[in-house]
CSV table of C-alpha atoms and ligand atoms in Angstrom, one decimal:
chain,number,residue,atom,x,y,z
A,1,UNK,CA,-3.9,14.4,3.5
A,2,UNK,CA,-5.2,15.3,-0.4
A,3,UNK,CA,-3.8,12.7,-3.1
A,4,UNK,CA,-4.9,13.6,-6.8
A,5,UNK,CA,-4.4,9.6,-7.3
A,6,UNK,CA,-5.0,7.7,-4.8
A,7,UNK,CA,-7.8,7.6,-1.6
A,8,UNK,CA,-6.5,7.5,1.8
A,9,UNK,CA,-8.7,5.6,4.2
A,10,UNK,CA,-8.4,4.9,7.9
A,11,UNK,CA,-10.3,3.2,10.5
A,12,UNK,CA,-8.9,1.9,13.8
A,13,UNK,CA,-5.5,0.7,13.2
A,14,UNK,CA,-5.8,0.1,9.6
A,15,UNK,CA,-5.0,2.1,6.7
A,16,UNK,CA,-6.0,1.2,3.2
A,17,UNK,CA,-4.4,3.2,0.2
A,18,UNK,CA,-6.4,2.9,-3.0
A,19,UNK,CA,-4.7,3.4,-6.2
A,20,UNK,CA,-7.2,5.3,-7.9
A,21,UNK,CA,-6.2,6.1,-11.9
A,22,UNK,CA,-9.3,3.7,-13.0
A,23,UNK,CA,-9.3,4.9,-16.7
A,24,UNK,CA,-5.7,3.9,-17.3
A,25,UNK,CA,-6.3,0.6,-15.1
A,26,UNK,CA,-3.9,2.7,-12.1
A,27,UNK,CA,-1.0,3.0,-14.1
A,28,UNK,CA,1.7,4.4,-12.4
A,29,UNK,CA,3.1,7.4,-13.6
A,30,UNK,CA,5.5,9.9,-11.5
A,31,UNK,CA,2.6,11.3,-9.9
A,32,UNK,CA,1.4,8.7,-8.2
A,33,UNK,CA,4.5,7.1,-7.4
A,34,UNK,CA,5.6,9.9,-5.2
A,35,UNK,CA,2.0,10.3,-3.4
A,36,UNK,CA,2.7,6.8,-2.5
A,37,UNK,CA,5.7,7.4,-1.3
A,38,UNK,CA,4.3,11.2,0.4
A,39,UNK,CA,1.3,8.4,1.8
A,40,UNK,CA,3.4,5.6,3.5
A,41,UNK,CA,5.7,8.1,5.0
A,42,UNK,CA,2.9,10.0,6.7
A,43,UNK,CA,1.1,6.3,7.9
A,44,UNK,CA,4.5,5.5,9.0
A,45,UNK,CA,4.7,8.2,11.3
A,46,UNK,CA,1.5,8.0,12.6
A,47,UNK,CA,1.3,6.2,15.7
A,48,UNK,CA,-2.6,5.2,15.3
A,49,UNK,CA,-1.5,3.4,12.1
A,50,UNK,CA,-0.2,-0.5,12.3
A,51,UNK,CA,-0.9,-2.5,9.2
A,52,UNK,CA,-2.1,-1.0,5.8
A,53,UNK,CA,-3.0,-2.6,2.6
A,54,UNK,CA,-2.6,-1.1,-1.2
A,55,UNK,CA,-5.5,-2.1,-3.7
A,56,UNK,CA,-6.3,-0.2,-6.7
A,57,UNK,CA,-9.6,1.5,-7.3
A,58,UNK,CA,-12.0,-0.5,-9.5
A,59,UNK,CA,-12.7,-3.9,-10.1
A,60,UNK,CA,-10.6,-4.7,-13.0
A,61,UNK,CA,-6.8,-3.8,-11.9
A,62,UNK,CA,-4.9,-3.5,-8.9
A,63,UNK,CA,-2.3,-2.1,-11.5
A,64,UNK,CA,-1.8,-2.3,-15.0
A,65,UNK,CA,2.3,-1.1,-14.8
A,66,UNK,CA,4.3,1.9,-14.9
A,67,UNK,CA,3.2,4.6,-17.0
A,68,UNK,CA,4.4,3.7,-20.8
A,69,UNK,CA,2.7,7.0,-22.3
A,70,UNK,CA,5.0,8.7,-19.6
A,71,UNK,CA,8.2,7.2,-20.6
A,72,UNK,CA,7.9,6.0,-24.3
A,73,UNK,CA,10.2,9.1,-25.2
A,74,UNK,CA,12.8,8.9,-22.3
A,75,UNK,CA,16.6,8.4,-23.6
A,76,UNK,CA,18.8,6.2,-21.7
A,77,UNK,CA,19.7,8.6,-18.5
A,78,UNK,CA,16.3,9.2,-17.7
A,79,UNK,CA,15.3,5.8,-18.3
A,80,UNK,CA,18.0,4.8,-15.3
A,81,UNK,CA,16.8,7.8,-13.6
A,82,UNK,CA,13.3,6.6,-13.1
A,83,UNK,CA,14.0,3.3,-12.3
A,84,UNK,CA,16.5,4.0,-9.9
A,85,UNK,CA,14.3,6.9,-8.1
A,86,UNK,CA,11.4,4.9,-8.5
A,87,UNK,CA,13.1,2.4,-6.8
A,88,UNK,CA,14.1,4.5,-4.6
A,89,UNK,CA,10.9,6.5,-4.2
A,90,UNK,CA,8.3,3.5,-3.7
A,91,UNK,CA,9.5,0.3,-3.9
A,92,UNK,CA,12.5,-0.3,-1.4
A,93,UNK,CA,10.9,2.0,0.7
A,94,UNK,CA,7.3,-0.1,1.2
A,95,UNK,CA,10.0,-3.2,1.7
A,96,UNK,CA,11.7,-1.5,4.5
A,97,UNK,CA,8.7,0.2,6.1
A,98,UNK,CA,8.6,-0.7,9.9
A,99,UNK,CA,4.2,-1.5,9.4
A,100,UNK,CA,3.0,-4.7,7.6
A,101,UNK,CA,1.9,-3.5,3.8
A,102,UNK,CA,-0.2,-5.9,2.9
A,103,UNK,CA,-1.0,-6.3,-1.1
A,104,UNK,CA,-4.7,-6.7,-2.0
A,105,UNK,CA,-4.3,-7.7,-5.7
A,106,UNK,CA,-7.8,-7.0,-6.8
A,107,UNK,CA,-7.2,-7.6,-10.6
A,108,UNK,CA,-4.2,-6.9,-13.2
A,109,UNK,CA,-1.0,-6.7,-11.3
A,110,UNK,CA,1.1,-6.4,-14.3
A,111,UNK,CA,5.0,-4.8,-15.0
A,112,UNK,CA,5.2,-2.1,-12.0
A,113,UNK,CA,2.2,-3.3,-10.4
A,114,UNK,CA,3.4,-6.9,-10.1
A,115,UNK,CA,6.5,-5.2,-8.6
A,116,UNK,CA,4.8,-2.9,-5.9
A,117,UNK,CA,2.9,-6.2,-5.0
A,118,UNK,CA,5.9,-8.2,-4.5
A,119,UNK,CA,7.6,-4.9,-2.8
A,120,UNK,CA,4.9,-5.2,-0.4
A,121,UNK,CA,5.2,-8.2,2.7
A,122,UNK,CA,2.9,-10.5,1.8
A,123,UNK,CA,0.4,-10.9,-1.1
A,124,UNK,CA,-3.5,-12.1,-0.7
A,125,UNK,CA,-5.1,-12.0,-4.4
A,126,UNK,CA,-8.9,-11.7,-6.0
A,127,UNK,CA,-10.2,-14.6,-7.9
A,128,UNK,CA,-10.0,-12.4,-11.2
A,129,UNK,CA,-6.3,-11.2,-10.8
A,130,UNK,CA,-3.7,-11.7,-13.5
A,131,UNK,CA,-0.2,-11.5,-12.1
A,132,UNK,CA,2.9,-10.8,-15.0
A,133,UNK,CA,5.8,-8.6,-16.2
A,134,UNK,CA,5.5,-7.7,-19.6
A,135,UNK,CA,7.9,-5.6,-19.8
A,136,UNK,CA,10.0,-7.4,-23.3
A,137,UNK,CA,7.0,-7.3,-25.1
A,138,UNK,CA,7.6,-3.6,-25.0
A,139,UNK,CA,11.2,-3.7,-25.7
A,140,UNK,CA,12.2,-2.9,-21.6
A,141,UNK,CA,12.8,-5.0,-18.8
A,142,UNK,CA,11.3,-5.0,-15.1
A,143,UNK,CA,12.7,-2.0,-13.5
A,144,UNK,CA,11.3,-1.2,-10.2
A,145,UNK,CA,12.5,-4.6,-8.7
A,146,UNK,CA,11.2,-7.2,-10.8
A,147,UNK,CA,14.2,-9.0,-11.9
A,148,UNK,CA,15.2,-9.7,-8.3
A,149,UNK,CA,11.9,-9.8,-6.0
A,150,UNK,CA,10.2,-12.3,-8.3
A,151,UNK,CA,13.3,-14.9,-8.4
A,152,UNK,CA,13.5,-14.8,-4.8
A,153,UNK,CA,9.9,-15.5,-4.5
A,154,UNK,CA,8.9,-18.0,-6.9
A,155,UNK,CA,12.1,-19.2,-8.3
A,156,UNK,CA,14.7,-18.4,-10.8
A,157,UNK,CA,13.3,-21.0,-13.7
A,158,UNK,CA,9.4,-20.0,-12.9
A,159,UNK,CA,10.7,-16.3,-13.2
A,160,UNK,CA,12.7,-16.4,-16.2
A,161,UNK,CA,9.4,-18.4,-17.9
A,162,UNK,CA,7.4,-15.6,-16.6
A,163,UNK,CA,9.6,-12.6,-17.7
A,164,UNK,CA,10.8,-14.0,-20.9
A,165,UNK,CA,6.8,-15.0,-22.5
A,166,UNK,CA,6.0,-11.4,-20.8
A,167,UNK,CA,2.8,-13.6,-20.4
A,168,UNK,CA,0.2,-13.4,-17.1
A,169,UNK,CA,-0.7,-16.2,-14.8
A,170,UNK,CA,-4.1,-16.3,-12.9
A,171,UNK,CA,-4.8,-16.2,-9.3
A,172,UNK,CA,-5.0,-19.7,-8.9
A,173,UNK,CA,-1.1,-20.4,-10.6
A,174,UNK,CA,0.2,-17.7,-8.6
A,175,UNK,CA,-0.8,-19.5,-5.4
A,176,UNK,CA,0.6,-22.3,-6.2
A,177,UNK,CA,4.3,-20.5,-7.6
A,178,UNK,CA,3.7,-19.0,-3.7
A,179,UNK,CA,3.4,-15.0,-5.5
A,180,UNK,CA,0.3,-14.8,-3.0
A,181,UNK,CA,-0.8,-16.0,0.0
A,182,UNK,CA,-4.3,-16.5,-0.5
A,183,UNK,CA,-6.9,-16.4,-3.3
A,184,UNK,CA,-10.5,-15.3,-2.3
A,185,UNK,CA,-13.7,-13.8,-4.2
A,186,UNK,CA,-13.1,-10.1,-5.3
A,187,UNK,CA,-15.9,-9.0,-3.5
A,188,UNK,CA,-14.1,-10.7,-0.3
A,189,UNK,CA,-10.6,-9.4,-0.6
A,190,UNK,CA,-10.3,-6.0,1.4
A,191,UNK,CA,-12.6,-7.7,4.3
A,192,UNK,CA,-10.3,-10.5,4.1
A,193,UNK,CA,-7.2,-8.4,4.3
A,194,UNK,CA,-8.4,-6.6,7.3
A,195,UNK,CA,-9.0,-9.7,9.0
A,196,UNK,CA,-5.4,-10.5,8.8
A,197,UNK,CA,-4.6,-7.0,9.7
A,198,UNK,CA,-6.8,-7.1,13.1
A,199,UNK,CA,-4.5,-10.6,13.6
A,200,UNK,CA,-1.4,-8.9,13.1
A,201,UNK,CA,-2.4,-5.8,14.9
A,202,UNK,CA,-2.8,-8.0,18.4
A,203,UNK,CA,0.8,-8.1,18.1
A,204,UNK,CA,3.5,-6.6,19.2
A,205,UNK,CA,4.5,-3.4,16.8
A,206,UNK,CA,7.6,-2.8,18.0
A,207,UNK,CA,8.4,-6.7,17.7
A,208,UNK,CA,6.8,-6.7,14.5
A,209,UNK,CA,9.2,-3.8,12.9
A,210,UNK,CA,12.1,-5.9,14.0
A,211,UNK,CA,11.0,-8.9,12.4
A,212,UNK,CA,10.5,-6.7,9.0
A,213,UNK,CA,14.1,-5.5,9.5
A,214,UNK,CA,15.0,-9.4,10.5
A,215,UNK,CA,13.3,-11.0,7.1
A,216,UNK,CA,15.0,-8.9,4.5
A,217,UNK,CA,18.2,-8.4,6.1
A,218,UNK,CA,18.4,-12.1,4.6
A,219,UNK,CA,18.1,-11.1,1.2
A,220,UNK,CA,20.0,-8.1,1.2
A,221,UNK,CA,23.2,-9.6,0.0
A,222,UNK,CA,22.1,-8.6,-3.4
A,223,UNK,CA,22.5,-5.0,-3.9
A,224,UNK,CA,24.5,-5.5,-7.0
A,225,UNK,CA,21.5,-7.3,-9.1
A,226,UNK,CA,19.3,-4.1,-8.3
A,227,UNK,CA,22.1,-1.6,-9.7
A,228,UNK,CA,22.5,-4.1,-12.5
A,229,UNK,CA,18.9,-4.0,-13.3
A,230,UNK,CA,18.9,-0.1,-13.2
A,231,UNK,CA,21.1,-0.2,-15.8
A,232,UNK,CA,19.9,-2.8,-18.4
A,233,UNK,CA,16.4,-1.5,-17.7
A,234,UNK,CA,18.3,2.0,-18.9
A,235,UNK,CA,20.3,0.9,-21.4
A,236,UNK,CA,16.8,-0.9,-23.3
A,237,UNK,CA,15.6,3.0,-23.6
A,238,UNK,CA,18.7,3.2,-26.3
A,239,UNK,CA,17.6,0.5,-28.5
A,240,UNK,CA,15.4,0.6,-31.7
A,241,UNK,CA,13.4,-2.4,-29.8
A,242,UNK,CA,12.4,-0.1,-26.9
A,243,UNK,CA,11.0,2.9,-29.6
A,244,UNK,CA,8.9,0.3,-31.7
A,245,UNK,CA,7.4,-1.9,-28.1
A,246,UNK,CA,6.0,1.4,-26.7
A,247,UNK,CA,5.1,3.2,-29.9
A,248,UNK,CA,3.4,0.1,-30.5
A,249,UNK,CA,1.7,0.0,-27.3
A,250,UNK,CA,0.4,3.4,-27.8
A,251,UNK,CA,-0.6,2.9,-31.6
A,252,UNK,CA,-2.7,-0.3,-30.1
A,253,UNK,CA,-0.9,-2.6,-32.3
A,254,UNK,CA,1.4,-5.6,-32.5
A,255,UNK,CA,5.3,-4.9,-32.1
A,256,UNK,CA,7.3,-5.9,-34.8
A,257,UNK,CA,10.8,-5.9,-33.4
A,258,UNK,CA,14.0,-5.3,-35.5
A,259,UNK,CA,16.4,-6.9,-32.8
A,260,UNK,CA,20.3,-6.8,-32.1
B,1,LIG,N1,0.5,2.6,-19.0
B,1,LIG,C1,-0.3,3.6,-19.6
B,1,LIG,N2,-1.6,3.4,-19.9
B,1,LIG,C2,-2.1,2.2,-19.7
B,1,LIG,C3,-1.4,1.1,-19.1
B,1,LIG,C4,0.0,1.4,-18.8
B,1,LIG,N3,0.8,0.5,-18.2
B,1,LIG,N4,-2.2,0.0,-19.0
B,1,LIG,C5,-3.4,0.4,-19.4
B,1,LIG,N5,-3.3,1.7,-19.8
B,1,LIG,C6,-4.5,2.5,-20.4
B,1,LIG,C7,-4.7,2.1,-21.9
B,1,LIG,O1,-3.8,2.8,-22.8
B,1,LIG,C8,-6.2,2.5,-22.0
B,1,LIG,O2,-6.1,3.9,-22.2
B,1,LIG,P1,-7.1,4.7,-23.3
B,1,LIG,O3,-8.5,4.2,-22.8
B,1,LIG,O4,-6.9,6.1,-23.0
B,1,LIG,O5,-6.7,4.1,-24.6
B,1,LIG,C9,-6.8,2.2,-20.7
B,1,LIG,O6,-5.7,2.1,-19.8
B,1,LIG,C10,-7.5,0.9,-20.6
B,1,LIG,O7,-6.6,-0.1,-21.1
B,1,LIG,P2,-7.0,-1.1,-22.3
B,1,LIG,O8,-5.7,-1.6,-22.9
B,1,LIG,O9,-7.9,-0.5,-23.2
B,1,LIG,O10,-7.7,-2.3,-21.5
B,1,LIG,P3,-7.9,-3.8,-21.9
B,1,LIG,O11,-8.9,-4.4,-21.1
B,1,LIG,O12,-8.0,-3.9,-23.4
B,1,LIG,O13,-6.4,-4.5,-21.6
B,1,LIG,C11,-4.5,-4.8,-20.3
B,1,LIG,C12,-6.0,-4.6,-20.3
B,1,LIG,C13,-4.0,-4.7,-18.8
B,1,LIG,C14,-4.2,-6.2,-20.8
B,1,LIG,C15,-3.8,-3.8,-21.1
B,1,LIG,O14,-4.2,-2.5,-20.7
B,1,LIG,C16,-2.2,-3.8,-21.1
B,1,LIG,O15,-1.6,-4.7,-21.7
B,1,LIG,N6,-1.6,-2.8,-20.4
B,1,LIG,C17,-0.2,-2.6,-20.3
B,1,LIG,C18,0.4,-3.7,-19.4
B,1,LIG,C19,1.9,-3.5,-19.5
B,1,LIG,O16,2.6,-3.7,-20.5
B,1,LIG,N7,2.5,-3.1,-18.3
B,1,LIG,C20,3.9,-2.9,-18.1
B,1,LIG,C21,4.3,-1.5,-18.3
B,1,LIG,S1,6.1,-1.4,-18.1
């Protein structure tokens, strides 16, 4: 398969998808989120395939959130609209796919990024990774899953801390809130990954894909805070607060926020 954005590589019964937007630190924009979608789909169907691991391209982010050049102008329905289809697109669906995803966070997992890593089923990190949603800095909230993946993972209190300062925690903090798994040297984290994909690969797939469906049937209960944070996240795209976070972004400067 061809990907304008990403690098598809496959070896034995390992795939590794690389984000790879390197000058904007693998932002994702629509693009990329629906090659990632176009990606998983085809590894899911490919019997060869049973554990894959996302990493971005370069040494500096796995990735630096959605798109905010692509959005900054969106009004309120097609702010719900790409959080819901994003949502939709990439995010619930590497959550439900029947083949491990492993996340190999290999430096800024921030907004978007943080939430494909915590999409993913499990989490191993690079000593130089920075782990945050920033999303209120720019006048917007989490919006591909945040509000309800990182609760569940690290706590409610640790995750309203974390979304609330928009601020980042190192490698080393997120091991111990349990966001990853394991920390190891950068230039260690893909073999490191693979050696927990040739563990999980002496397994049973078929038992494996059940366990998947097992694990988040648990956590399912909560369909309503997903739909509610569709349409906050939405809502945030009317507001004066939303115009001057991402102009402000753009214009590399400080926002100055009018409020309610
Ligand atoms: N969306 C769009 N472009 C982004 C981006 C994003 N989420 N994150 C980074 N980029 C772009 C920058 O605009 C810059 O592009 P330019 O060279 O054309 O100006 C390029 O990637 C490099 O980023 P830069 O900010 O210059 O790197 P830095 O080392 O100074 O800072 C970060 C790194 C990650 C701290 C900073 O890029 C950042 O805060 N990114 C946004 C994070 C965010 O708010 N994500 C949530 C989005 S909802």
């Amino acid at each position: 398969m061809q990907f304008e954005n990403l690098i598809l590589e496959q070896e034995d019964h390992l795939a590794t998808i690389i984000i790879n937007r390197p000058k904007k630190l693998n932002a994702l924009n629509r693009a990329t989120i629906q090659e990632l979608h176009d990606a998983l789909q085809h590894l899911e169907s490919d019997a060869d395939v049973q554990v894959i691991i996302i990493t971005g391209s370069g040494e500096k982010a796995f990735v630096a959130g959605a798109d905010i050049a692509e959005f900054a102008h969106f009004s309120v329905k097609q702010g719900s609209q790409l959080a819901s289809s994003g949502q939709k697109l990439l995010f619930d669906f590497v959550e439900n796919l029947s083949k491990p995803v492993i996340a190999a966070v290999n430096g800024f997992a921030l907004g978007g990024g943080l939430e494909l890593a915590l999409a993913c089923h499990f989490r191993v990190a690079s000593e130089n990774a920075h782990m945050g949603l920033p999303e209120v800095s720019l006048g917007v909230i989490p919006g591909y899953g945040g509000t309800q993946r990182l609760p569940r993972l690290i706590g409610k209190g640790r995750a309203m801390e974390l979304i609330m300062t928009a601020g980042m925690i190192n490698a080393a903090e997120a091991k111990e809130y349990g966001l990853v798994n394991h920390v190891v040297p950068q230039e260690e984290l893909l073999d490191f990954c693979e050696d927990i994909a040739n563990r999980i690969s002496n397994n049973s797939p078929v038992a494996i894909s059940y366990a998947i469906k097992a694990v988040n049937a648990g956590f399912m209960n909560n369909a309503q805070g997903f739909k509610a944070e569709i349409k906050a996240f939405g809502e945030c795209f009317g507001t004066d607060d939303f115009k001057e976070g991402t102009t402000a972004f753009l214009e590399k400067r400080k926002a100055k926020f009018p409020g309610a």
